Amino acid sequence: MSEPESLRCPSARNRGGVQRVEGKLRASVEKGDYYEAHQMYRTLFFRYMSQAKHAEARELMYNGALLFFSYNQQNSAADLSMLVLEVLEKSDTKVEDEILESLAKLFSLMDQNSPERVAFVSRALKWSTGGSGKLGHPKLHQLLAVTLWKEQNYSESRYHFLHSSDGEGCAQMLVEYSASRGFRSEVDMFVAQAVLQFLCLKNKNSASVVFSTYTEKHPSIEKGPPFVQPLLNFIWFLLLAVDGGKLTVFTVLCEQYQPSLKRDPMYIEYLDRIGQLFFGVPPKQSPSYGGLLGEWTKSLLTEQI
């Protein structure tokens, strides 16, 4: 298994030293001395960190985590995975695709129901945006979304796709989600919600891509536009209206499709936000996101990735 470039040591000499240490640790694990090996990994981690050998510490913890995962030692593997994050948090390591891919790899190997996995992904996302308070790097969200999709955890996958820039991947996941878990009468609602949420995040490009890909690939949707389902026609017109930015068009569109928009009470809330973002509608004087929207949008809509 090839290692990400950014996890390799900066010099052949250092690499040789790490390899010798790893050989001894691997032998200990292979003998079943998991506890002793785990403690030795931690000892070496703190030694390397005290010497500011961040690259060596990161590589050793990453490979150690993979080794423990291969022996189904979830607790030890998760602990070393957390130490990988600790190195990243305490060093000046730049956010690069190779590192994001290594973090997604560790995430994919963790027990799906473990609290450590939740803590890991939270810290990884925070690090990926420099601790800025934003909701995570789009590339990391995309990698997490794909992993969760493979696990058929469609709801969580959808959340991460929304914070990525992968509209096509999101659409393909939603087609599978709709076909396996949804009712035939709701095929239009799966994509409508995604488009509206992408627009609320000011991601107009992904909103367009998810709509076109979903309607093209879903086996229960006849080729359009126009579509058999009124809600799909509304979304199609809405995307065109967003490009034009004319408030009158947006207002008439919402009025004409009221029956379809009443199918989900969240639609009106999303459209209120979209009106503010793209058509110059002033914010409501009352609290912005009460009721159903409040629980979801405070985390999803107030930050744009």
PDB file of C-alpha atoms in Angstrom:
ATOM      1  CA  MET A   1       0.000   0.000   0.000  1.00  0.00           C
ATOM      2  CA  SER A   2       1.582   3.288  -1.132  1.00  0.00           C
ATOM      3  CA  GLU A   3       1.732   6.116   1.361  1.00  0.00           C
ATOM      4  CA  PRO A   4       0.607   9.659   0.577  1.00  0.00           C
ATOM      5  CA  GLU A   5       3.584  11.778  -0.474  1.00  0.00           C
ATOM      6  CA  SER A   6       3.072  14.267   2.318  1.00  0.00           C
ATOM      7  CA  LEU A   7       3.347  11.554   4.955  1.00  0.00           C
ATOM      8  CA  ARG A   8       6.841  10.561   3.931  1.00  0.00           C
ATOM      9  CA  CYS A   9       9.879  11.713   5.875  1.00  0.00           C
ATOM     10  CA  PRO A  10      11.952  14.572   4.525  1.00  0.00           C
ATOM     11  CA  SER A  11      15.217  12.641   4.296  1.00  0.00           C
ATOM     12  CA  ALA A  12      16.406   9.127   3.564  1.00  0.00           C
ATOM     13  CA  ARG A  13      18.270   9.027   6.857  1.00  0.00           C
ATOM     14  CA  ASN A  14      15.190   9.865   8.878  1.00  0.00           C
ATOM     15  CA  ARG A  15      13.168   7.442   6.802  1.00  0.00           C
ATOM     16  CA  GLY A  16      15.619   4.644   7.579  1.00  0.00           C
ATOM     17  CA  GLY A  17      15.362   5.343  11.298  1.00  0.00           C
ATOM     18  CA  VAL A  18      11.594   5.270  11.219  1.00  0.00           C
ATOM     19  CA  GLN A  19      11.628   2.045   9.212  1.00  0.00           C
ATOM     20  CA  ARG A  20      13.792   0.309  11.817  1.00  0.00           C
ATOM     21  CA  VAL A  21      11.491   1.427  14.620  1.00  0.00           C
ATOM     22  CA  GLU A  22       8.427   0.390  12.628  1.00  0.00           C
ATOM     23  CA  GLY A  23       9.925  -3.038  12.037  1.00  0.00           C
ATOM     24  CA  LYS A  24      10.232  -3.655  15.781  1.00  0.00           C
ATOM     25  CA  LEU A  25       6.729  -2.377  16.443  1.00  0.00           C
ATOM     26  CA  ARG A  26       5.249  -4.456  13.646  1.00  0.00           C
ATOM     27  CA  ALA A  27       6.888  -7.575  15.059  1.00  0.00           C
ATOM     28  CA  SER A  28       5.374  -6.818  18.453  1.00  0.00           C
ATOM     29  CA  VAL A  29       1.911  -6.424  16.944  1.00  0.00           C
ATOM     30  CA  GLU A  30       2.244  -9.594  14.905  1.00  0.00           C
ATOM     31  CA  LYS A  31       2.998 -11.485  18.126  1.00  0.00           C
ATOM     32  CA  GLY A  32      -0.202 -10.147  19.640  1.00  0.00           C
ATOM     33  CA  ASP A  33       1.473  -7.781  22.078  1.00  0.00           C
ATOM     34  CA  TYR A  34      -0.989  -5.044  21.216  1.00  0.00           C
ATOM     35  CA  TYR A  35      -0.907  -3.157  24.487  1.00  0.00           C
ATOM     36  CA  GLU A  36       2.885  -2.988  24.637  1.00  0.00           C
ATOM     37  CA  ALA A  37       3.095  -1.907  21.002  1.00  0.00           C
ATOM     38  CA  HIS A  38       0.461   0.770  21.524  1.00  0.00           C
ATOM     39  CA  GLN A  39       2.304   2.215  24.516  1.00  0.00           C
ATOM     40  CA  MET A  40       5.562   2.232  22.565  1.00  0.00           C
ATOM     41  CA  TYR A  41       3.907   4.138  19.718  1.00  0.00           C
ATOM     42  CA  ARG A  42       2.705   6.752  22.211  1.00  0.00           C
ATOM     43  CA  THR A  43       6.145   7.019  23.826  1.00  0.00           C
ATOM     44  CA  LEU A  44       7.768   7.559  20.446  1.00  0.00           C
ATOM     45  CA  PHE A  45       5.109  10.082  19.505  1.00  0.00           C
ATOM     46  CA  PHE A  46       5.864  12.310  22.483  1.00  0.00           C
ATOM     47  CA  ARG A  47       9.600  11.886  21.935  1.00  0.00           C
ATOM     48  CA  TYR A  48       9.362  12.970  18.303  1.00  0.00           C
ATOM     49  CA  MET A  49       7.051  15.865  19.170  1.00  0.00           C
ATOM     50  CA  SER A  50       9.432  17.147  21.867  1.00  0.00           C
ATOM     51  CA  GLN A  51      12.168  17.165  19.204  1.00  0.00           C
ATOM     52  CA  ALA A  52       9.868  18.914  16.689  1.00  0.00           C
ATOM     53  CA  LYS A  53      10.114  15.907  14.357  1.00  0.00           C
ATOM     54  CA  HIS A  54       6.587  16.396  13.126  1.00  0.00           C
ATOM     55  CA  ALA A  55       6.906  14.553   9.818  1.00  0.00           C
ATOM     56  CA  GLU A  56       8.343  11.484  11.522  1.00  0.00           C
ATOM     57  CA  ALA A  57       5.692  11.527  14.237  1.00  0.00           C
ATOM     58  CA  ARG A  58       2.908  11.855  11.699  1.00  0.00           C
ATOM     59  CA  GLU A  59       4.195   9.055   9.513  1.00  0.00           C
ATOM     60  CA  LEU A  60       4.753   6.705  12.425  1.00  0.00           C
ATOM     61  CA  MET A  61       1.289   7.289  13.874  1.00  0.00           C
ATOM     62  CA  TYR A  62      -0.404   6.970  10.471  1.00  0.00           C
ATOM     63  CA  ASN A  63       1.281   3.681   9.620  1.00  0.00           C
ATOM     64  CA  GLY A  64       0.750   2.431  13.171  1.00  0.00           C
ATOM     65  CA  ALA A  65      -2.951   3.174  12.920  1.00  0.00           C
ATOM     66  CA  LEU A  66      -3.177   1.266   9.639  1.00  0.00           C
ATOM     67  CA  LEU A  67      -1.347  -1.649  11.251  1.00  0.00           C
ATOM     68  CA  PHE A  68      -3.707  -1.769  14.232  1.00  0.00           C
ATOM     69  CA  PHE A  69      -6.729  -1.499  11.927  1.00  0.00           C
ATOM     70  CA  SER A  70      -5.437  -4.495   9.958  1.00  0.00           C
ATOM     71  CA  TYR A  71      -5.493  -6.513  13.205  1.00  0.00           C
ATOM     72  CA  ASN A  72      -8.928  -5.152  14.156  1.00  0.00           C
ATOM     73  CA  GLN A  73      -7.520  -3.303  17.148  1.00  0.00           C
ATOM     74  CA  GLN A  74      -9.994  -0.446  16.845  1.00  0.00           C
ATOM     75  CA  ASN A  75      -9.225   1.381  20.098  1.00  0.00           C
ATOM     76  CA  SER A  76      -5.479   1.497  19.534  1.00  0.00           C
ATOM     77  CA  ALA A  77      -5.929   2.430  15.881  1.00  0.00           C
ATOM     78  CA  ALA A  78      -8.348   5.234  16.752  1.00  0.00           C
ATOM     79  CA  ASP A  79      -5.977   6.583  19.383  1.00  0.00           C
ATOM     80  CA  LEU A  80      -3.076   6.756  16.924  1.00  0.00           C
ATOM     81  CA  SER A  81      -5.394   8.356  14.373  1.00  0.00           C
ATOM     82  CA  MET A  82      -6.094  11.095  16.895  1.00  0.00           C
ATOM     83  CA  LEU A  83      -2.352  11.552  17.339  1.00  0.00           C
ATOM     84  CA  VAL A  84      -2.023  12.079  13.584  1.00  0.00           C
ATOM     85  CA  LEU A  85      -4.462  14.964  13.985  1.00  0.00           C
ATOM     86  CA  GLU A  86      -2.555  16.267  16.982  1.00  0.00           C
ATOM     87  CA  VAL A  87       0.601  16.522  14.884  1.00  0.00           C
ATOM     88  CA  LEU A  88      -1.288  18.433  12.209  1.00  0.00           C
ATOM     89  CA  GLU A  89      -2.819  20.777  14.772  1.00  0.00           C
ATOM     90  CA  LYS A  90       0.505  21.543  16.453  1.00  0.00           C
ATOM     91  CA  SER A  91       2.648  21.902  13.332  1.00  0.00           C
ATOM     92  CA  ASP A  92       2.562  24.233  10.347  1.00  0.00           C
ATOM     93  CA  THR A  93       1.523  21.502   7.947  1.00  0.00           C
ATOM     94  CA  LYS A  94      -0.240  22.849   4.885  1.00  0.00           C
ATOM     95  CA  VAL A  95      -3.598  21.444   3.841  1.00  0.00           C
ATOM     96  CA  GLU A  96      -2.927  19.245   0.803  1.00  0.00           C
ATOM     97  CA  ASP A  97      -4.988  16.639  -1.007  1.00  0.00           C
ATOM     98  CA  GLU A  98      -2.646  13.827   0.049  1.00  0.00           C
ATOM     99  CA  ILE A  99      -3.127  14.612   3.726  1.00  0.00           C
ATOM    100  CA  LEU A 100      -6.889  14.949   3.331  1.00  0.00           C
ATOM    101  CA  GLU A 101      -6.939  11.566   1.596  1.00  0.00           C
ATOM    102  CA  SER A 102      -4.943   9.994   4.442  1.00  0.00           C
ATOM    103  CA  LEU A 103      -7.417  11.385   6.993  1.00  0.00           C
ATOM    104  CA  ALA A 104     -10.340  10.059   4.956  1.00  0.00           C
ATOM    105  CA  LYS A 105      -8.602   6.664   4.839  1.00  0.00           C
ATOM    106  CA  LEU A 106      -8.371   6.530   8.629  1.00  0.00           C
ATOM    107  CA  PHE A 107     -12.009   7.600   8.897  1.00  0.00           C
ATOM    108  CA  SER A 108     -13.094   4.833   6.526  1.00  0.00           C
ATOM    109  CA  LEU A 109     -11.414   2.173   8.679  1.00  0.00           C
ATOM    110  CA  MET A 110     -12.941   3.266  11.982  1.00  0.00           C
ATOM    111  CA  ASP A 111     -15.898   1.464  13.502  1.00  0.00           C
ATOM    112  CA  GLN A 112     -18.963   3.181  12.066  1.00  0.00           C
ATOM    113  CA  ASN A 113     -20.642   3.428  15.485  1.00  0.00           C
ATOM    114  CA  SER A 114     -17.667   4.472  17.583  1.00  0.00           C
ATOM    115  CA  PRO A 115     -17.644   7.810  19.407  1.00  0.00           C
ATOM    116  CA  GLU A 116     -13.983   8.134  18.397  1.00  0.00           C
ATOM    117  CA  ARG A 117     -15.062   8.371  14.781  1.00  0.00           C
ATOM    118  CA  VAL A 118     -17.316  11.316  15.518  1.00  0.00           C
ATOM    119  CA  ALA A 119     -14.555  13.087  17.436  1.00  0.00           C
ATOM    120  CA  PHE A 120     -12.029  12.331  14.698  1.00  0.00           C
ATOM    121  CA  VAL A 121     -14.081  13.759  11.867  1.00  0.00           C
ATOM    122  CA  SER A 122     -14.946  16.863  13.874  1.00  0.00           C
ATOM    123  CA  ARG A 123     -11.293  17.630  14.581  1.00  0.00           C
ATOM    124  CA  ALA A 124     -10.210  16.751  11.042  1.00  0.00           C
ATOM    125  CA  LEU A 125     -12.741  19.157   9.514  1.00  0.00           C
ATOM    126  CA  LYS A 126     -11.737  21.913  11.924  1.00  0.00           C
ATOM    127  CA  TRP A 127      -8.053  21.472  11.101  1.00  0.00           C
ATOM    128  CA  SER A 128      -8.763  21.435   7.361  1.00  0.00           C
ATOM    129  CA  THR A 129      -9.976  25.050   7.514  1.00  0.00           C
ATOM    130  CA  GLY A 130      -7.237  26.293   9.812  1.00  0.00           C
ATOM    131  CA  GLY A 131      -9.520  26.392  12.834  1.00  0.00           C
ATOM    132  CA  SER A 132     -11.354  29.306  11.220  1.00  0.00           C
ATOM    133  CA  GLY A 133     -14.779  28.188  12.398  1.00  0.00           C
ATOM    134  CA  LYS A 134     -15.923  27.253   8.917  1.00  0.00           C
ATOM    135  CA  LEU A 135     -17.403  23.835   8.355  1.00  0.00           C
ATOM    136  CA  GLY A 136     -14.464  22.085   6.726  1.00  0.00           C
ATOM    137  CA  HIS A 137     -12.480  21.836   3.498  1.00  0.00           C
ATOM    138  CA  PRO A 138     -14.702  20.915   0.495  1.00  0.00           C
ATOM    139  CA  LYS A 139     -12.283  18.182  -0.598  1.00  0.00           C
ATOM    140  CA  LEU A 140     -12.380  16.492   2.807  1.00  0.00           C
ATOM    141  CA  HIS A 141     -16.169  16.733   2.850  1.00  0.00           C
ATOM    142  CA  GLN A 142     -16.239  15.080  -0.579  1.00  0.00           C
ATOM    143  CA  LEU A 143     -14.000  12.212   0.551  1.00  0.00           C
ATOM    144  CA  LEU A 144     -16.081  11.677   3.695  1.00  0.00           C
ATOM    145  CA  ALA A 145     -19.278  11.750   1.639  1.00  0.00           C
ATOM    146  CA  VAL A 146     -18.024   9.000  -0.661  1.00  0.00           C
ATOM    147  CA  THR A 147     -17.025   6.802   2.297  1.00  0.00           C
ATOM    148  CA  LEU A 148     -20.424   7.229   3.940  1.00  0.00           C
ATOM    149  CA  TRP A 149     -22.138   6.560   0.612  1.00  0.00           C
ATOM    150  CA  LYS A 150     -20.304   3.221   0.353  1.00  0.00           C
ATOM    151  CA  GLU A 151     -21.543   2.437   3.867  1.00  0.00           C
ATOM    152  CA  GLN A 152     -25.091   3.287   2.719  1.00  0.00           C
ATOM    153  CA  ASN A 153     -25.263   6.017   5.331  1.00  0.00           C
ATOM    154  CA  TYR A 154     -27.075   8.241   2.855  1.00  0.00           C
ATOM    155  CA  SER A 155     -28.205  10.938   5.266  1.00  0.00           C
ATOM    156  CA  GLU A 156     -24.718  11.685   6.570  1.00  0.00           C
ATOM    157  CA  SER A 157     -23.279  11.334   3.077  1.00  0.00           C
ATOM    158  CA  ARG A 158     -25.714  13.949   1.812  1.00  0.00           C
ATOM    159  CA  TYR A 159     -24.661  16.387   4.515  1.00  0.00           C
ATOM    160  CA  HIS A 160     -21.003  16.134   3.493  1.00  0.00           C
ATOM    161  CA  PHE A 161     -21.781  16.319  -0.222  1.00  0.00           C
ATOM    162  CA  LEU A 162     -23.618  19.602   0.462  1.00  0.00           C
ATOM    163  CA  HIS A 163     -20.394  21.055   1.837  1.00  0.00           C
ATOM    164  CA  SER A 164     -18.290  19.769  -1.046  1.00  0.00           C
ATOM    165  CA  SER A 165     -18.216  20.937  -4.642  1.00  0.00           C
ATOM    166  CA  ASP A 166     -19.145  17.524  -6.037  1.00  0.00           C
ATOM    167  CA  GLY A 167     -22.616  18.024  -7.430  1.00  0.00           C
ATOM    168  CA  GLU A 168     -22.303  15.033  -9.747  1.00  0.00           C
ATOM    169  CA  GLY A 169     -21.313  12.642  -6.953  1.00  0.00           C
ATOM    170  CA  CYS A 170     -24.108  14.000  -4.782  1.00  0.00           C
ATOM    171  CA  ALA A 171     -26.636  13.377  -7.559  1.00  0.00           C
ATOM    172  CA  GLN A 172     -25.491   9.793  -8.101  1.00  0.00           C
ATOM    173  CA  MET A 173     -25.725   9.116  -4.366  1.00  0.00           C
ATOM    174  CA  LEU A 174     -29.222  10.634  -4.265  1.00  0.00           C
ATOM    175  CA  VAL A 175     -30.363   8.428  -7.150  1.00  0.00           C
ATOM    176  CA  GLU A 176     -29.275   5.369  -5.166  1.00  0.00           C
ATOM    177  CA  TYR A 177     -30.768   6.783  -1.957  1.00  0.00           C
ATOM    178  CA  SER A 178     -34.119   7.443  -3.643  1.00  0.00           C
ATOM    179  CA  ALA A 179     -34.215   4.071  -5.386  1.00  0.00           C
ATOM    180  CA  SER A 180     -33.369   2.051  -2.274  1.00  0.00           C
ATOM    181  CA  ARG A 181     -35.047   3.986   0.542  1.00  0.00           C
ATOM    182  CA  GLY A 182     -37.613   6.359  -0.950  1.00  0.00           C
ATOM    183  CA  PHE A 183     -41.118   6.151  -2.394  1.00  0.00           C
ATOM    184  CA  ARG A 184     -41.577   6.457  -6.119  1.00  0.00           C
ATOM    185  CA  SER A 185     -43.863   9.454  -5.506  1.00  0.00           C
ATOM    186  CA  GLU A 186     -40.959  11.276  -3.809  1.00  0.00           C
ATOM    187  CA  VAL A 187     -38.298  10.993  -6.517  1.00  0.00           C
ATOM    188  CA  ASP A 188     -38.597  14.724  -7.204  1.00  0.00           C
ATOM    189  CA  MET A 189     -38.319  15.689  -3.531  1.00  0.00           C
ATOM    190  CA  PHE A 190     -34.877  14.106  -3.085  1.00  0.00           C
ATOM    191  CA  VAL A 191     -33.269  16.407  -5.631  1.00  0.00           C
ATOM    192  CA  ALA A 192     -35.435  19.453  -4.856  1.00  0.00           C
ATOM    193  CA  GLN A 193     -34.192  19.543  -1.277  1.00  0.00           C
ATOM    194  CA  ALA A 194     -30.558  19.200  -2.384  1.00  0.00           C
ATOM    195  CA  VAL A 195     -30.845  21.989  -4.974  1.00  0.00           C
ATOM    196  CA  LEU A 196     -32.493  24.379  -2.518  1.00  0.00           C
ATOM    197  CA  GLN A 197     -29.880  23.653   0.145  1.00  0.00           C
ATOM    198  CA  PHE A 198     -26.989  24.126  -2.297  1.00  0.00           C
ATOM    199  CA  LEU A 199     -28.488  27.490  -3.255  1.00  0.00           C
ATOM    200  CA  CYS A 200     -28.832  28.448   0.413  1.00  0.00           C
ATOM    201  CA  LEU A 201     -25.081  27.807   0.650  1.00  0.00           C
ATOM    202  CA  LYS A 202     -24.548  30.063  -2.396  1.00  0.00           C
ATOM    203  CA  ASN A 203     -23.230  27.113  -4.389  1.00  0.00           C
ATOM    204  CA  LYS A 204     -25.121  27.758  -7.616  1.00  0.00           C
ATOM    205  CA  ASN A 205     -22.866  25.578  -9.770  1.00  0.00           C
ATOM    206  CA  SER A 206     -23.316  22.442  -7.657  1.00  0.00           C
ATOM    207  CA  ALA A 207     -27.066  23.118  -7.485  1.00  0.00           C
ATOM    208  CA  SER A 208     -27.248  23.058 -11.294  1.00  0.00           C
ATOM    209  CA  VAL A 209     -25.037  19.981 -11.625  1.00  0.00           C
ATOM    210  CA  VAL A 210     -26.921  17.938  -9.023  1.00  0.00           C
ATOM    211  CA  PHE A 211     -30.217  18.742 -10.741  1.00  0.00           C
ATOM    212  CA  SER A 212     -29.112  17.929 -14.282  1.00  0.00           C
ATOM    213  CA  THR A 213     -27.280  14.745 -13.272  1.00  0.00           C
ATOM    214  CA  TYR A 214     -30.078  13.450 -11.023  1.00  0.00           C
ATOM    215  CA  THR A 215     -32.860  14.037 -13.563  1.00  0.00           C
ATOM    216  CA  GLU A 216     -30.763  12.442 -16.300  1.00  0.00           C
ATOM    217  CA  LYS A 217     -29.771   9.334 -14.364  1.00  0.00           C
ATOM    218  CA  HIS A 218     -32.824   8.552 -12.212  1.00  0.00           C
ATOM    219  CA  PRO A 219     -34.684   5.604 -13.781  1.00  0.00           C
ATOM    220  CA  SER A 220     -38.093   6.885 -12.628  1.00  0.00           C
ATOM    221  CA  ILE A 221     -37.762  10.340 -14.181  1.00  0.00           C
ATOM    222  CA  GLU A 222     -38.753  10.786 -17.806  1.00  0.00           C
ATOM    223  CA  LYS A 223     -36.449  12.885 -19.911  1.00  0.00           C
ATOM    224  CA  GLY A 224     -36.980  16.619 -19.616  1.00  0.00           C
ATOM    225  CA  PRO A 225     -37.358  19.528 -19.331  1.00  0.00           C
ATOM    226  CA  PRO A 226     -40.259  19.903 -19.178  1.00  0.00           C
ATOM    227  CA  PHE A 227     -40.856  17.153 -16.653  1.00  0.00           C
ATOM    228  CA  VAL A 228     -43.939  15.206 -15.626  1.00  0.00           C
ATOM    229  CA  GLN A 229     -43.422  16.263 -12.007  1.00  0.00           C
ATOM    230  CA  PRO A 230     -44.348  19.948 -11.391  1.00  0.00           C
ATOM    231  CA  LEU A 231     -41.767  20.252  -8.611  1.00  0.00           C
ATOM    232  CA  LEU A 232     -38.968  19.404 -11.036  1.00  0.00           C
ATOM    233  CA  ASN A 233     -40.230  22.059 -13.428  1.00  0.00           C
ATOM    234  CA  PHE A 234     -40.197  24.560 -10.551  1.00  0.00           C
ATOM    235  CA  ILE A 235     -36.581  23.721  -9.730  1.00  0.00           C
ATOM    236  CA  TRP A 236     -35.618  23.996 -13.392  1.00  0.00           C
ATOM    237  CA  PHE A 237     -37.240  27.438 -13.683  1.00  0.00           C
ATOM    238  CA  LEU A 238     -35.727  28.500 -10.347  1.00  0.00           C
ATOM    239  CA  LEU A 239     -32.193  27.742 -11.541  1.00  0.00           C
ATOM    240  CA  LEU A 240     -32.839  29.835 -14.644  1.00  0.00           C
ATOM    241  CA  ALA A 241     -34.279  32.633 -12.511  1.00  0.00           C
ATOM    242  CA  VAL A 242     -31.241  32.629 -10.218  1.00  0.00           C
ATOM    243  CA  ASP A 243     -29.061  33.347 -13.243  1.00  0.00           C
ATOM    244  CA  GLY A 244     -31.303  36.264 -14.201  1.00  0.00           C
ATOM    245  CA  GLY A 245     -31.702  37.687 -10.703  1.00  0.00           C
ATOM    246  CA  LYS A 246     -35.099  39.304 -11.390  1.00  0.00           C
ATOM    247  CA  LEU A 247     -37.307  39.466  -8.317  1.00  0.00           C
ATOM    248  CA  THR A 248     -40.556  39.579 -10.298  1.00  0.00           C
ATOM    249  CA  VAL A 249     -39.721  36.291 -12.009  1.00  0.00           C
ATOM    250  CA  PHE A 250     -38.861  34.681  -8.675  1.00  0.00           C
ATOM    251  CA  THR A 251     -42.091  35.942  -7.067  1.00  0.00           C
ATOM    252  CA  VAL A 252     -44.361  34.764  -9.884  1.00  0.00           C
ATOM    253  CA  LEU A 253     -42.596  31.397  -9.956  1.00  0.00           C
ATOM    254  CA  CYS A 254     -43.182  30.823  -6.239  1.00  0.00           C
ATOM    255  CA  GLU A 255     -46.824  31.835  -6.561  1.00  0.00           C
ATOM    256  CA  GLN A 256     -47.512  29.601  -9.550  1.00  0.00           C
ATOM    257  CA  TYR A 257     -46.043  26.508  -7.903  1.00  0.00           C
ATOM    258  CA  GLN A 258     -47.605  26.892  -4.442  1.00  0.00           C
ATOM    259  CA  PRO A 259     -49.249  23.415  -4.516  1.00  0.00           C
ATOM    260  CA  SER A 260     -45.869  21.753  -5.115  1.00  0.00           C
ATOM    261  CA  LEU A 261     -44.097  23.918  -2.546  1.00  0.00           C
ATOM    262  CA  LYS A 262     -46.605  22.951   0.150  1.00  0.00           C
ATOM    263  CA  ARG A 263     -45.410  19.335  -0.001  1.00  0.00           C
ATOM    264  CA  ASP A 264     -42.588  20.177   2.418  1.00  0.00           C
ATOM    265  CA  PRO A 265     -42.830  23.096   4.901  1.00  0.00           C
ATOM    266  CA  MET A 266     -39.061  23.601   4.652  1.00  0.00           C
ATOM    267  CA  TYR A 267     -39.287  24.708   1.010  1.00  0.00           C
ATOM    268  CA  ILE A 268     -40.706  28.118   1.902  1.00  0.00           C
ATOM    269  CA  GLU A 269     -37.964  28.646   4.478  1.00  0.00           C
ATOM    270  CA  TYR A 270     -35.273  27.774   1.930  1.00  0.00           C
ATOM    271  CA  LEU A 271     -36.857  30.033  -0.687  1.00  0.00           C
ATOM    272  CA  ASP A 272     -36.952  32.919   1.757  1.00  0.00           C
ATOM    273  CA  ARG A 273     -33.184  32.565   2.160  1.00  0.00           C
ATOM    274  CA  ILE A 274     -32.662  32.162  -1.600  1.00  0.00           C
ATOM    275  CA  GLY A 275     -34.708  35.306  -2.176  1.00  0.00           C
ATOM    276  CA  GLN A 276     -32.344  37.219   0.102  1.00  0.00           C
ATOM    277  CA  LEU A 277     -29.193  35.814  -1.493  1.00  0.00           C
ATOM    278  CA  PHE A 278     -30.038  36.075  -5.183  1.00  0.00           C
ATOM    279  CA  PHE A 279     -33.002  38.451  -5.615  1.00  0.00           C
ATOM    280  CA  GLY A 280     -32.448  41.223  -3.082  1.00  0.00           C
ATOM    281  CA  VAL A 281     -35.358  40.297  -0.805  1.00  0.00           C
ATOM    282  CA  PRO A 282     -34.813  42.001   2.594  1.00  0.00           C
ATOM    283  CA  PRO A 283     -34.469  39.720   5.629  1.00  0.00           C
ATOM    284  CA  LYS A 284     -37.502  39.222   7.807  1.00  0.00           C
ATOM    285  CA  GLN A 285     -37.654  41.376  10.922  1.00  0.00           C
ATOM    286  CA  SER A 286     -38.593  38.368  13.044  1.00  0.00           C
ATOM    287  CA  PRO A 287     -35.900  35.856  14.102  1.00  0.00           C
ATOM    288  CA  SER A 288     -34.374  34.576  10.901  1.00  0.00           C
ATOM    289  CA  TYR A 289     -34.476  30.849  11.397  1.00  0.00           C
ATOM    290  CA  GLY A 290     -37.103  29.666  13.794  1.00  0.00           C
ATOM    291  CA  GLY A 291     -39.050  26.458  13.962  1.00  0.00           C
ATOM    292  CA  LEU A 292     -37.974  23.569  11.787  1.00  0.00           C
ATOM    293  CA  LEU A 293     -35.340  25.564   9.945  1.00  0.00           C
ATOM    294  CA  GLY A 294     -33.602  26.683  13.103  1.00  0.00           C
ATOM    295  CA  GLU A 295     -32.288  23.273  14.066  1.00  0.00           C
ATOM    296  CA  TRP A 296     -30.706  22.682  10.692  1.00  0.00           C
ATOM    297  CA  THR A 297     -29.798  26.017   9.155  1.00  0.00           C
ATOM    298  CA  LYS A 298     -27.923  27.548  12.047  1.00  0.00           C
ATOM    299  CA  SER A 299     -25.111  25.134  11.280  1.00  0.00           C
ATOM    300  CA  LEU A 300     -25.668  24.729   7.558  1.00  0.00           C
ATOM    301  CA  LEU A 301     -26.550  28.176   6.270  1.00  0.00           C
ATOM    302  CA  THR A 302     -24.573  30.625   8.344  1.00  0.00           C
ATOM    303  CA  GLU A 303     -21.243  29.401   6.982  1.00  0.00           C
ATOM    304  CA  GLN A 304     -20.361  29.238   3.317  1.00  0.00           C
ATOM    305  CA  ILE A 305     -17.550  26.922   2.384  1.00  0.00           C
TER     306      ILE A 305
END
